[in-house]
PDB file of C-alpha atoms in Angstrom:
ATOM      1  CA  UNK P   1      27.753  61.137  45.378  1.00 82.00           C
ATOM      2  CA  UNK P   2      28.509  62.956  42.195  1.00 83.00           C
ATOM      3  CA  UNK P   3      24.746  62.674  41.120  1.00 82.00           C
ATOM      4  CA  UNK P   4      23.640  64.396  44.393  1.00 90.00           C
ATOM      5  CA  UNK P   5      26.338  67.139  43.861  1.00 96.00           C
ATOM      6  CA  UNK P   6      25.076  67.818  40.383  1.00 97.00           C
ATOM      7  CA  UNK P   7      21.378  67.964  41.801  1.00 97.00           C
ATOM      8  CA  UNK P   8      22.361  70.332  44.493  1.00 97.00           C
ATOM      9  CA  UNK P   9      24.303  72.677  42.081  1.00 98.00           C
ATOM     10  CA  UNK P  10      21.176  72.620  39.727  1.00 98.00           C
ATOM     11  CA  UNK P  11      18.975  73.657  42.671  1.00 98.00           C
ATOM     12  CA  UNK P  12      21.311  76.476  43.196  1.00 98.00           C
ATOM     13  CA  UNK P  13      21.313  77.509  39.631  1.00 98.00           C
ATOM     14  CA  UNK P  14      17.515  77.130  39.428  1.00 98.00           C
ATOM     15  CA  UNK P  15      17.238  79.399  42.542  1.00 97.00           C
ATOM     16  CA  UNK P  16      19.191  81.966  40.855  1.00 98.00           C
ATOM     17  CA  UNK P  17      17.217  81.802  37.693  1.00 98.00           C
ATOM     18  CA  UNK P  18      20.150  80.300  35.707  1.00 98.00           C
ATOM     19  CA  UNK P  19      17.937  77.660  34.115  1.00 98.00           C
ATOM     20  CA  UNK P  20      20.250  76.687  31.229  1.00 98.00           C
ATOM     21  CA  UNK P  21      23.048  75.816  34.003  1.00 98.00           C
ATOM     22  CA  UNK P  22      20.344  74.105  36.051  1.00 98.00           C
ATOM     23  CA  UNK P  23      19.175  72.005  33.100  1.00 98.00           C
ATOM     24  CA  UNK P  24      22.602  70.850  32.360  1.00 98.00           C
ATOM     25  CA  UNK P  25      23.269  69.785  35.957  1.00 98.00           C
ATOM     26  CA  UNK P  26      19.973  68.014  36.282  1.00 98.00           C
ATOM     27  CA  UNK P  27      20.646  66.206  33.174  1.00 98.00           C
ATOM     28  CA  UNK P  28      24.047  64.913  34.508  1.00 98.00           C
ATOM     29  CA  UNK P  29      22.176  64.011  37.880  1.00 97.00           C
ATOM     30  CA  UNK P  30      19.783  61.848  35.813  1.00 98.00           C
ATOM     31  CA  UNK P  31      22.449  60.222  33.858  1.00 97.00           C
ATOM     32  CA  UNK P  32      24.347  59.232  37.061  1.00 97.00           C
ATOM     33  CA  UNK P  33      20.921  58.353  38.885  1.00 96.00           C
ATOM     34  CA  UNK P  34      18.400  57.559  36.302  1.00 97.00           C
ATOM     35  CA  UNK P  35      15.477  56.836  38.603  1.00 97.00           C
ATOM     36  CA  UNK P  36      15.694  59.952  40.719  1.00 97.00           C
ATOM     37  CA  UNK P  37      12.340  61.556  40.555  1.00 98.00           C
ATOM     38  CA  UNK P  38      13.424  64.945  42.018  1.00 98.00           C
ATOM     39  CA  UNK P  39      16.013  65.513  39.371  1.00 98.00           C
ATOM     40  CA  UNK P  40      13.128  65.021  36.726  1.00 98.00           C
ATOM     41  CA  UNK P  41      10.930  67.416  38.624  1.00 98.00           C
ATOM     42  CA  UNK P  42      13.424  70.246  38.936  1.00 98.00           C
ATOM     43  CA  UNK P  43      14.399  69.472  35.399  1.00 98.00           C
ATOM     44  CA  UNK P  44      10.911  69.995  34.271  1.00 98.00           C
ATOM     45  CA  UNK P  45      10.460  73.244  36.268  1.00 98.00           C
ATOM     46  CA  UNK P  46      13.737  74.535  34.607  1.00 98.00           C
ATOM     47  CA  UNK P  47      12.747  73.554  31.119  1.00 98.00           C
ATOM     48  CA  UNK P  48       9.449  75.242  31.421  1.00 98.00           C
ATOM     49  CA  UNK P  49      11.015  78.353  32.497  1.00 97.00           C
ATOM     50  CA  UNK P  50      13.133  78.214  29.391  1.00 98.00           C
ATOM     51  CA  UNK P  51      10.027  77.745  27.194  1.00 97.00           C
ATOM     52  CA  UNK P  52      10.997  74.120  26.244  1.00 98.00           C
ATOM     53  CA  UNK P  53       7.416  72.901  26.834  1.00 96.00           C
ATOM     54  CA  UNK P  54       7.740  69.370  25.125  1.00 96.00           C
ATOM     55  CA  UNK P  55      10.886  68.608  27.016  1.00 98.00           C
ATOM     56  CA  UNK P  56       9.278  69.847  30.328  1.00 98.00           C
ATOM     57  CA  UNK P  57       6.133  67.637  29.665  1.00 97.00           C
ATOM     58  CA  UNK P  58       8.428  64.505  29.210  1.00 97.00           C
ATOM     59  CA  UNK P  59      10.406  65.502  32.340  1.00 98.00           C
ATOM     60  CA  UNK P  60       7.121  65.684  34.336  1.00 98.00           C
ATOM     61  CA  UNK P  61       6.027  62.249  32.845  1.00 97.00           C
ATOM     62  CA  UNK P  62       9.353  60.697  33.873  1.00 98.00           C
ATOM     63  CA  UNK P  63       8.973  62.220  37.364  1.00 98.00           C
ATOM     64  CA  UNK P  64       5.546  60.475  37.598  1.00 98.00           C
ATOM     65  CA  UNK P  65       7.060  57.313  36.576  1.00 98.00           C
ATOM     66  CA  UNK P  66       9.772  57.186  39.387  1.00 98.00           C
ATOM     67  CA  UNK P  67       8.067  59.344  42.028  1.00 98.00           C
ATOM     68  CA  UNK P  68       6.885  57.408  45.177  1.00 97.00           C
ATOM     69  CA  UNK P  69       3.106  57.243  45.682  1.00 96.00           C
ATOM     70  CA  UNK P  70       3.327  59.646  48.496  1.00 97.00           C
ATOM     71  CA  UNK P  71       5.331  62.291  46.962  1.00 98.00           C
ATOM     72  CA  UNK P  72       4.015  65.737  47.722  1.00 97.00           C
ATOM     73  CA  UNK P  73       4.594  66.941  44.141  1.00 98.00           C
ATOM     74  CA  UNK P  74       2.475  64.421  42.307  1.00 98.00           C
ATOM     75  CA  UNK P  75      -0.631  66.385  41.906  1.00 97.00           C
ATOM     76  CA  UNK P  76       1.299  69.503  40.824  1.00 97.00           C
ATOM     77  CA  UNK P  77       3.248  67.505  38.111  1.00 98.00           C
ATOM     78  CA  UNK P  78      -0.048  66.161  36.798  1.00 97.00           C
ATOM     79  CA  UNK P  79      -1.424  69.612  36.569  1.00 97.00           C
ATOM     80  CA  UNK P  80       1.582  70.866  34.802  1.00 97.00           C
ATOM     81  CA  UNK P  81       1.407  68.083  32.198  1.00 97.00           C
ATOM     82  CA  UNK P  82      -2.101  69.020  31.518  1.00 96.00           C
ATOM     83  CA  UNK P  83      -1.268  72.694  31.202  1.00 95.00           C
ATOM     84  CA  UNK P  84       1.657  71.770  28.868  1.00 95.00           C
ATOM     85  CA  UNK P  85      -1.038  70.055  26.654  1.00 90.00           C
ATOM     86  CA  UNK P  86      -0.754  66.423  27.217  1.00 76.00           C
ATOM     87  CA  UNK P  87      -2.025  63.473  28.996  1.00 74.00           C
ATOM     88  CA  UNK P  88      -0.052  61.879  31.579  1.00 64.00           C
TER      89      UNK P  88
END
């Protein structure tokens, strides 16, 4: 439950372009729910906005590791990894 609360709060912060606060909440959500692909995906988006490209790429890679095969964000994540300069 707390992990979901952190995820939801992170989404609100990200929506308000408060990316540092969003990152902190997504990291807490991941600590509490380490296989939650959505938290990794949103963490990656927030990190990219902050210019933290290497960390964003890693978060996208972890998203790919945990996301279900039918996740609608798979192709976007792969494209982001390529744009961030790395193989997935």
